[in-house]
């Protein structure tokens, strides 16, 4: 028996349609979220933590949103700018995702900006403190920043220390000659001056310097009430240890992000006593569950218990930030009832939830970002190898500020 050509072509079309149908239906029944993260390289600790937070949020939500499967497409940026460009391009141009979460590290986020500007997916960044990112994309309606910028650190520090120490205090600043120190310096100057501090010394040090005695001699002559070290973690270790050994004698010592880090704490030992730092989350921070969504945003202690049970480790600030950011996105998708970036962005702007790191609500930032959340940074102090929370008031665990310790 023979089959004529017309019938053969018709059968072939039916067969092709049958083969294509499952893949097409599967694609339509899933919502893709791109996650360009440093899963290897020097920023791997950030990327690994963000991956944990994202995965936990998806699981807690139930794996589906707006009736569709949640598909997270993790891509390794390798802590490298060019690899980040490739990851962004692949997710946005090939996978055509409507939503991105990450990266965390500032240089990797900056590397992805040109590719993102061509596609403008809804982009959530739970990291990247540089205001350069704000200058590039802050005014974009699809950009949502869920981590403080560098200037937020200093706004919170200045406010907290003014409340605890009163007016008329003096400040000295040591800053490194790298991008970190030079970027933070003008923000420290601006916000501490606005809070009534008089800056009596500003000393530049070389990144990686091993002998800070010449700088300390100048600080001693200035006799400040407060000393701030605008340096990165390894230099923060050197500064902390040498200030202690040399009995610098400044009553109050401020770092930025490094006093929260285990690396700094393990390296500085008894020299860390009294140091003040800033972060978005720290052990001891306690928030109540969101009254409307307690299963998604439980009380901090309950969320920590669930995280610890899942990963057999304590959460870090990136774990919590990535979880909260992902959960807010999923809520917005659910409320939009569609895989539509414009509608989801509109719902993101309406969100107002209580999370483990404070109020989850987007509003304008001082530097021009349209959609900024979690700008109030937690100010804490190392006291007897623990963290006493100073600011904001709703999370404070102490009313007093301890002076830095020096050897007798």
CSV table of C-alpha atoms in Angstrom, one decimal:
chain,number,residue,atom,x,y,z
A,1,UNK,CA,0.0,0.0,0.0
A,2,UNK,CA,1.3,3.5,-0.9
A,3,UNK,CA,0.6,6.8,0.8
A,4,UNK,CA,0.4,9.8,-1.5
A,5,UNK,CA,2.7,12.8,-1.0
A,6,UNK,CA,0.0,15.1,0.3
A,7,UNK,CA,-1.0,12.6,3.0
A,8,UNK,CA,2.7,11.9,3.8
A,9,UNK,CA,3.4,15.6,4.4
A,10,UNK,CA,0.2,15.9,6.5
A,11,UNK,CA,1.3,13.0,8.7
A,12,UNK,CA,4.8,14.4,9.1
A,13,UNK,CA,3.3,17.8,10.3
A,14,UNK,CA,1.1,16.0,12.8
A,15,UNK,CA,4.1,14.1,14.1
A,16,UNK,CA,6.2,17.2,14.4
A,17,UNK,CA,3.4,19.0,16.2
A,18,UNK,CA,3.1,16.1,18.6
A,19,UNK,CA,6.9,16.2,19.3
A,20,UNK,CA,6.8,20.0,19.8
A,21,UNK,CA,3.7,20.2,22.0
A,22,UNK,CA,5.2,18.9,25.3
A,23,UNK,CA,8.2,21.3,25.1
A,24,UNK,CA,6.0,24.2,24.2
A,25,UNK,CA,3.4,23.5,26.9
A,26,UNK,CA,6.2,23.0,29.5
A,27,UNK,CA,7.8,26.4,28.5
A,28,UNK,CA,4.4,28.2,28.8
A,29,UNK,CA,3.7,26.5,32.2
A,30,UNK,CA,6.9,27.8,33.8
A,31,UNK,CA,8.1,31.2,34.9
A,32,UNK,CA,11.8,31.7,34.4
A,33,UNK,CA,13.9,33.7,36.9
A,34,UNK,CA,17.6,34.3,35.9
A,35,UNK,CA,20.1,34.2,38.7
A,36,UNK,CA,23.6,35.3,37.6
A,37,UNK,CA,25.8,34.6,40.6
A,38,UNK,CA,29.4,34.1,41.5
A,39,UNK,CA,29.3,30.3,42.1
A,40,UNK,CA,33.1,30.1,41.8
A,41,UNK,CA,36.0,32.5,42.1
A,42,UNK,CA,36.8,35.1,44.7
A,43,UNK,CA,33.2,36.1,45.4
A,44,UNK,CA,31.9,32.6,45.7
A,45,UNK,CA,30.8,33.1,49.3
A,46,UNK,CA,28.4,35.7,48.2
A,47,UNK,CA,27.1,33.6,45.3
A,48,UNK,CA,26.7,30.5,47.3
A,49,UNK,CA,24.8,32.4,50.0
A,50,UNK,CA,22.5,34.0,47.4
A,51,UNK,CA,21.8,30.6,45.8
A,52,UNK,CA,20.8,29.2,49.2
A,53,UNK,CA,18.4,32.1,49.9
A,54,UNK,CA,16.8,31.9,46.4
A,55,UNK,CA,16.3,28.1,46.5
A,56,UNK,CA,14.8,28.2,50.0
A,57,UNK,CA,12.4,31.0,49.0
A,58,UNK,CA,11.2,29.0,46.0
A,59,UNK,CA,10.7,25.9,48.1
A,60,UNK,CA,8.9,27.7,50.9
A,61,UNK,CA,6.6,29.3,48.3
A,62,UNK,CA,5.8,25.8,47.0
A,63,UNK,CA,7.6,25.7,43.7
A,64,UNK,CA,4.8,27.3,41.8
A,65,UNK,CA,3.6,30.9,41.4
A,66,UNK,CA,0.5,32.2,39.6
A,67,UNK,CA,-0.2,28.6,38.7
A,68,UNK,CA,3.1,28.0,36.9
A,69,UNK,CA,6.3,26.2,37.9
A,70,UNK,CA,9.1,28.4,39.1
A,71,UNK,CA,12.2,27.7,37.1
A,72,UNK,CA,15.4,29.4,38.4
A,73,UNK,CA,18.2,29.5,35.9
A,74,UNK,CA,21.4,29.8,37.8
A,75,UNK,CA,24.4,31.0,35.9
A,76,UNK,CA,28.0,31.1,37.2
A,77,UNK,CA,29.6,34.5,36.6
A,78,UNK,CA,32.9,33.0,37.9
A,79,UNK,CA,33.6,36.3,39.8
A,80,UNK,CA,34.8,37.6,36.5
A,81,UNK,CA,33.5,40.6,34.6
A,82,UNK,CA,33.5,39.0,31.1
A,83,UNK,CA,31.9,35.8,32.4
A,84,UNK,CA,29.2,38.1,34.0
A,85,UNK,CA,28.6,39.7,30.6
A,86,UNK,CA,28.2,36.3,29.0
A,87,UNK,CA,25.8,35.2,31.8
A,88,UNK,CA,23.6,38.2,31.4
A,89,UNK,CA,23.6,38.0,27.7
A,90,UNK,CA,22.6,34.3,27.7
A,91,UNK,CA,19.8,34.8,30.2
A,92,UNK,CA,18.4,37.9,28.6
A,93,UNK,CA,19.0,37.3,24.9
A,94,UNK,CA,18.7,33.5,24.7
A,95,UNK,CA,16.5,32.5,27.6
A,96,UNK,CA,14.6,35.8,27.4
A,97,UNK,CA,13.9,35.8,31.1
A,98,UNK,CA,11.6,38.5,32.4
A,99,UNK,CA,13.2,38.6,35.9
A,100,UNK,CA,16.8,38.6,37.3
A,101,UNK,CA,18.1,38.3,40.8
A,102,UNK,CA,21.7,39.1,41.4
A,103,UNK,CA,24.7,39.4,41.3
A,104,UNK,CA,25.8,40.4,44.8
A,105,UNK,CA,29.4,41.6,44.3
A,106,UNK,CA,29.6,45.2,43.1
A,107,UNK,CA,32.0,44.7,40.1
A,108,UNK,CA,30.1,41.8,38.8
A,109,UNK,CA,26.8,43.7,39.0
A,110,UNK,CA,28.4,46.6,37.2
A,111,UNK,CA,29.7,44.3,34.4
A,112,UNK,CA,26.1,43.2,33.7
A,113,UNK,CA,24.7,46.7,33.2
A,114,UNK,CA,25.2,47.1,29.4
A,115,UNK,CA,23.5,43.8,28.6
A,116,UNK,CA,20.7,44.6,31.0
A,117,UNK,CA,20.0,48.0,29.5
A,118,UNK,CA,19.4,46.4,26.1
A,119,UNK,CA,16.7,44.1,27.5
A,120,UNK,CA,15.5,45.7,30.8
A,121,UNK,CA,14.1,42.6,32.5
A,122,UNK,CA,12.8,43.3,36.0
A,123,UNK,CA,16.2,43.3,37.9
A,124,UNK,CA,16.5,42.8,41.6
A,125,UNK,CA,19.9,43.4,43.1
A,126,UNK,CA,20.3,42.3,46.8
A,127,UNK,CA,23.9,43.6,46.9
A,128,UNK,CA,26.2,46.0,45.1
A,129,UNK,CA,26.8,49.0,47.4
A,130,UNK,CA,28.4,51.3,44.9
A,131,UNK,CA,26.4,54.5,43.9
A,132,UNK,CA,27.9,54.0,40.5
A,133,UNK,CA,25.3,51.4,39.9
A,134,UNK,CA,22.7,53.9,41.1
A,135,UNK,CA,24.0,56.5,38.6
A,136,UNK,CA,23.8,54.0,35.7
A,137,UNK,CA,20.4,52.4,36.3
A,138,UNK,CA,18.8,53.8,39.5
A,139,UNK,CA,16.2,55.8,37.6
A,140,UNK,CA,15.2,52.8,35.6
A,141,UNK,CA,11.6,51.6,36.4
A,142,UNK,CA,12.6,48.0,36.2
A,143,UNK,CA,15.6,48.2,38.6
A,144,UNK,CA,14.9,47.2,42.2
A,145,UNK,CA,17.7,47.6,44.8
A,146,UNK,CA,17.3,45.6,48.0
A,147,UNK,CA,20.6,46.3,49.7
A,148,UNK,CA,21.9,49.6,51.1
A,149,UNK,CA,24.3,51.7,49.1
A,150,UNK,CA,27.6,52.9,50.6
A,151,UNK,CA,26.0,56.2,51.7
A,152,UNK,CA,23.3,54.3,53.7
A,153,UNK,CA,26.1,52.9,55.9
A,154,UNK,CA,27.2,56.3,56.9
A,155,UNK,CA,23.7,57.8,57.3
A,156,UNK,CA,22.9,55.1,59.8
A,157,UNK,CA,26.3,55.2,61.6
A,158,UNK,CA,26.1,58.9,62.0
A,159,UNK,CA,22.6,58.9,63.3
A,160,UNK,CA,23.3,56.1,65.8
A,161,UNK,CA,26.4,57.6,67.2
A,162,UNK,CA,24.9,61.1,67.5
A,163,UNK,CA,22.0,59.5,69.5
A,164,UNK,CA,24.4,57.7,71.8
A,165,UNK,CA,27.2,60.2,72.2
A,166,UNK,CA,25.4,63.6,71.9
A,167,UNK,CA,26.6,66.7,70.0
A,168,UNK,CA,30.0,68.2,69.7
A,169,UNK,CA,32.1,65.1,69.2
A,170,UNK,CA,35.2,64.8,67.0
A,171,UNK,CA,35.9,62.3,64.3
A,172,UNK,CA,39.1,61.1,62.6
A,173,UNK,CA,39.0,59.0,59.4
A,174,UNK,CA,41.6,56.6,58.1
A,175,UNK,CA,40.9,55.6,54.5
A,176,UNK,CA,42.7,53.4,52.0
A,177,UNK,CA,44.0,54.5,48.6
A,178,UNK,CA,41.8,52.0,46.7
A,179,UNK,CA,38.3,52.3,45.3
A,180,UNK,CA,36.7,51.3,48.5
A,181,UNK,CA,38.3,54.0,50.7
A,182,UNK,CA,38.0,56.8,48.2
A,183,UNK,CA,34.3,56.0,47.5
A,184,UNK,CA,33.3,55.9,51.1
A,185,UNK,CA,35.2,59.0,52.3
A,186,UNK,CA,32.8,61.7,50.9
A,187,UNK,CA,29.8,59.9,52.4
A,188,UNK,CA,31.4,59.7,55.8
A,189,UNK,CA,32.3,63.4,55.5
A,190,UNK,CA,28.8,64.4,54.5
A,191,UNK,CA,26.7,62.4,57.0
A,192,UNK,CA,28.9,62.8,60.0
A,193,UNK,CA,29.2,66.5,59.5
A,194,UNK,CA,25.4,66.8,59.1
A,195,UNK,CA,25.1,64.9,62.4
A,196,UNK,CA,27.2,67.5,64.1
A,197,UNK,CA,30.6,65.7,64.2
A,198,UNK,CA,33.7,67.8,63.7
A,199,UNK,CA,36.2,66.0,61.5
A,200,UNK,CA,39.7,66.6,62.9
A,201,UNK,CA,41.8,64.3,60.8
A,202,UNK,CA,41.7,62.5,57.5
A,203,UNK,CA,44.6,60.1,56.9
A,204,UNK,CA,45.2,58.2,53.6
A,205,UNK,CA,46.9,54.8,53.9
A,206,UNK,CA,48.1,52.4,51.2
A,207,UNK,CA,46.0,49.3,50.8
A,208,UNK,CA,47.9,46.4,52.2
A,209,UNK,CA,50.1,48.6,54.4
A,210,UNK,CA,51.7,46.7,57.3
A,211,UNK,CA,52.9,49.6,59.5
A,212,UNK,CA,50.3,52.1,60.6
A,213,UNK,CA,52.4,53.8,63.3
A,214,UNK,CA,53.0,57.0,61.3
A,215,UNK,CA,49.3,57.4,60.8
A,216,UNK,CA,48.6,56.6,64.4
A,217,UNK,CA,51.0,59.4,65.5
A,218,UNK,CA,48.9,61.9,63.6
A,219,UNK,CA,45.6,60.5,65.1
A,220,UNK,CA,47.0,60.8,68.6
A,221,UNK,CA,47.8,64.5,68.1
A,222,UNK,CA,44.2,65.1,66.8
A,223,UNK,CA,42.7,63.3,69.9
A,224,UNK,CA,39.4,62.4,68.3
A,225,UNK,CA,36.4,60.9,70.2
A,226,UNK,CA,35.8,58.5,67.3
A,227,UNK,CA,38.0,56.9,64.7
A,228,UNK,CA,36.6,55.4,61.5
A,229,UNK,CA,38.5,52.9,59.3
A,230,UNK,CA,37.3,53.1,55.7
A,231,UNK,CA,39.3,50.0,54.5
A,232,UNK,CA,38.5,46.5,53.3
A,233,UNK,CA,38.6,43.4,55.5
A,234,UNK,CA,42.2,42.5,55.4
A,235,UNK,CA,43.3,46.0,56.0
A,236,UNK,CA,40.6,46.3,58.7
A,237,UNK,CA,42.3,43.4,60.5
A,238,UNK,CA,45.7,45.2,60.4
A,239,UNK,CA,44.1,48.4,61.6
A,240,UNK,CA,42.3,46.7,64.5
A,241,UNK,CA,45.2,44.7,65.8
A,242,UNK,CA,47.8,47.5,65.6
A,243,UNK,CA,45.5,50.1,67.2
A,244,UNK,CA,45.0,47.7,70.1
A,245,UNK,CA,48.7,46.7,70.5
A,246,UNK,CA,49.8,50.4,70.1
A,247,UNK,CA,47.2,51.5,72.7
A,248,UNK,CA,45.8,54.1,70.3
A,249,UNK,CA,43.4,55.2,73.0
A,250,UNK,CA,40.5,56.5,70.8
A,251,UNK,CA,37.3,55.8,72.8
A,252,UNK,CA,35.1,54.7,69.9
A,253,UNK,CA,36.2,52.7,66.9
A,254,UNK,CA,34.1,52.2,63.7
A,255,UNK,CA,34.5,49.9,60.9
A,256,UNK,CA,32.1,49.5,58.0
A,257,UNK,CA,31.0,45.9,57.0
A,258,UNK,CA,34.0,44.0,58.3
A,259,UNK,CA,33.2,43.8,62.1
A,260,UNK,CA,30.4,41.4,61.3
A,261,UNK,CA,32.6,39.0,59.4
A,262,UNK,CA,34.0,35.8,60.9
A,263,UNK,CA,37.3,36.3,59.1
A,264,UNK,CA,37.8,39.7,60.9
A,265,UNK,CA,36.5,38.4,64.3
A,266,UNK,CA,38.8,35.3,64.2
A,267,UNK,CA,41.8,37.3,63.3
A,268,UNK,CA,41.5,40.2,65.7
A,269,UNK,CA,40.6,38.3,68.9
A,270,UNK,CA,40.4,40.5,72.0
A,271,UNK,CA,41.3,43.6,69.9
A,272,UNK,CA,37.8,43.6,68.5
A,273,UNK,CA,36.1,44.6,71.8
A,274,UNK,CA,34.1,47.7,71.3
A,275,UNK,CA,34.4,48.0,67.5
A,276,UNK,CA,31.2,49.2,65.7
A,277,UNK,CA,30.0,48.0,62.4
A,278,UNK,CA,27.1,48.0,60.0
A,279,UNK,CA,25.2,45.3,58.2
A,280,UNK,CA,21.7,44.3,57.0
A,281,UNK,CA,21.3,41.2,59.2
A,282,UNK,CA,23.2,39.9,62.2
A,283,UNK,CA,22.6,37.1,64.8
A,284,UNK,CA,20.5,38.5,67.6
A,285,UNK,CA,18.3,40.6,65.3
A,286,UNK,CA,14.7,39.7,66.1
A,287,UNK,CA,11.7,40.6,64.0
A,288,UNK,CA,8.1,39.4,64.3
A,289,UNK,CA,6.3,37.5,61.6
A,290,UNK,CA,4.5,39.4,58.9
A,291,UNK,CA,0.8,39.3,60.0
A,292,UNK,CA,-0.5,38.7,56.4
A,293,UNK,CA,2.2,36.3,55.2
A,294,UNK,CA,3.6,34.6,58.3
A,295,UNK,CA,4.6,31.4,56.4
A,296,UNK,CA,6.6,33.4,53.9
A,297,UNK,CA,8.1,35.9,56.3
A,298,UNK,CA,8.1,34.2,59.7
A,299,UNK,CA,9.6,35.5,62.9
A,300,UNK,CA,13.4,35.7,62.6
A,301,UNK,CA,14.1,33.0,65.1
A,302,UNK,CA,11.7,30.6,63.3
A,303,UNK,CA,13.3,31.4,59.9
A,304,UNK,CA,16.7,30.8,61.3
A,305,UNK,CA,15.6,27.5,62.7
A,306,UNK,CA,14.3,26.4,59.3
A,307,UNK,CA,17.4,27.6,57.5
A,308,UNK,CA,19.7,25.9,60.0
A,309,UNK,CA,17.7,22.6,59.7
A,310,UNK,CA,17.9,22.8,55.9
A,311,UNK,CA,21.6,23.8,55.5
A,312,UNK,CA,23.2,22.8,58.8
A,313,UNK,CA,24.7,26.2,59.2
A,314,UNK,CA,23.8,29.7,60.5
A,315,UNK,CA,22.6,32.1,57.8
A,316,UNK,CA,24.6,35.1,56.7
A,317,UNK,CA,23.4,38.5,55.6
A,318,UNK,CA,23.4,37.5,51.9
A,319,UNK,CA,21.3,34.3,52.7
A,320,UNK,CA,18.6,36.4,54.3
A,321,UNK,CA,18.7,39.2,51.7
A,322,UNK,CA,18.4,36.8,48.8
A,323,UNK,CA,15.5,35.0,50.4
A,324,UNK,CA,13.6,38.1,51.2
A,325,UNK,CA,14.2,39.6,47.7
A,326,UNK,CA,13.1,36.4,46.0
A,327,UNK,CA,10.0,36.1,48.1
A,328,UNK,CA,9.0,39.7,47.4
A,329,UNK,CA,9.3,38.9,43.6
A,330,UNK,CA,7.2,35.8,43.9
A,331,UNK,CA,4.5,37.7,45.8
A,332,UNK,CA,4.5,40.4,43.1
A,333,UNK,CA,4.2,37.7,40.3
A,334,UNK,CA,1.3,36.1,42.2
A,335,UNK,CA,-0.5,39.4,42.6
A,336,UNK,CA,0.1,40.4,39.0
A,337,UNK,CA,-1.5,37.0,38.0
A,338,UNK,CA,0.7,37.0,34.9
A,339,UNK,CA,4.3,36.5,33.6
A,340,UNK,CA,4.4,40.2,32.6
A,341,UNK,CA,7.3,42.3,33.8
A,342,UNK,CA,5.4,45.5,33.6
A,343,UNK,CA,2.5,44.2,35.7
A,344,UNK,CA,4.9,42.5,38.2
A,345,UNK,CA,6.9,45.8,38.5
A,346,UNK,CA,3.7,47.6,39.4
A,347,UNK,CA,2.9,45.0,42.1
A,348,UNK,CA,6.5,45.2,43.4
A,349,UNK,CA,6.0,48.9,44.1
A,350,UNK,CA,2.9,48.2,46.1
A,351,UNK,CA,4.5,45.7,48.4
A,352,UNK,CA,4.7,46.5,52.1
A,353,UNK,CA,5.7,43.5,54.2
A,354,UNK,CA,7.5,42.8,57.5
A,355,UNK,CA,10.5,40.7,56.9
A,356,UNK,CA,13.4,39.3,58.9
A,357,UNK,CA,15.5,42.4,58.1
A,358,UNK,CA,12.9,45.1,58.4
A,359,UNK,CA,10.2,46.6,56.3
A,360,UNK,CA,10.0,45.4,52.8
A,361,UNK,CA,8.8,48.4,50.8
A,362,UNK,CA,10.2,50.2,47.8
A,363,UNK,CA,10.7,54.0,47.7
A,364,UNK,CA,13.1,56.6,46.4
A,365,UNK,CA,16.7,56.7,47.7
A,366,UNK,CA,18.7,59.8,48.4
A,367,UNK,CA,20.9,59.2,45.4
A,368,UNK,CA,18.0,58.8,42.9
A,369,UNK,CA,17.2,55.2,42.8
A,370,UNK,CA,13.4,54.9,42.2
A,371,UNK,CA,12.9,51.5,43.9
A,372,UNK,CA,15.0,51.1,47.0
A,373,UNK,CA,14.3,48.8,50.0
A,374,UNK,CA,16.1,48.1,53.3
A,375,UNK,CA,18.0,51.3,53.5
A,376,UNK,CA,18.1,51.4,57.3
A,377,UNK,CA,21.3,49.6,58.1
A,378,UNK,CA,21.8,47.7,61.3
A,379,UNK,CA,24.5,49.3,63.5
A,380,UNK,CA,26.1,46.9,66.0
A,381,UNK,CA,29.0,46.7,68.4
A,382,UNK,CA,31.3,43.8,69.4
A,383,UNK,CA,30.8,43.3,73.1
A,384,UNK,CA,32.4,40.2,74.8
A,385,UNK,CA,32.6,38.4,71.4
A,386,UNK,CA,28.9,39.0,70.8
A,387,UNK,CA,27.0,41.6,68.7
A,388,UNK,CA,25.0,44.2,70.6
A,389,UNK,CA,22.5,45.9,68.2
A,390,UNK,CA,22.5,49.7,68.6
A,391,UNK,CA,20.3,50.8,65.6
A,392,UNK,CA,17.6,50.9,64.4
A,393,UNK,CA,15.6,51.3,67.6
A,394,UNK,CA,13.1,48.5,66.8
A,395,UNK,CA,16.0,46.0,66.7
A,396,UNK,CA,18.2,47.5,69.5
A,397,UNK,CA,19.4,45.1,72.2
A,398,UNK,CA,21.3,47.7,74.2
A,399,UNK,CA,20.9,51.3,75.2
A,400,UNK,CA,24.6,52.0,75.9
A,401,UNK,CA,27.7,52.3,73.8
A,402,UNK,CA,30.9,50.6,75.1
A,403,UNK,CA,34.3,52.2,74.7
A,404,UNK,CA,36.9,50.3,72.8
A,405,UNK,CA,39.2,48.1,74.9
A,406,UNK,CA,43.0,48.4,75.0
A,407,UNK,CA,45.5,46.3,76.9
A,408,UNK,CA,46.4,47.4,80.4
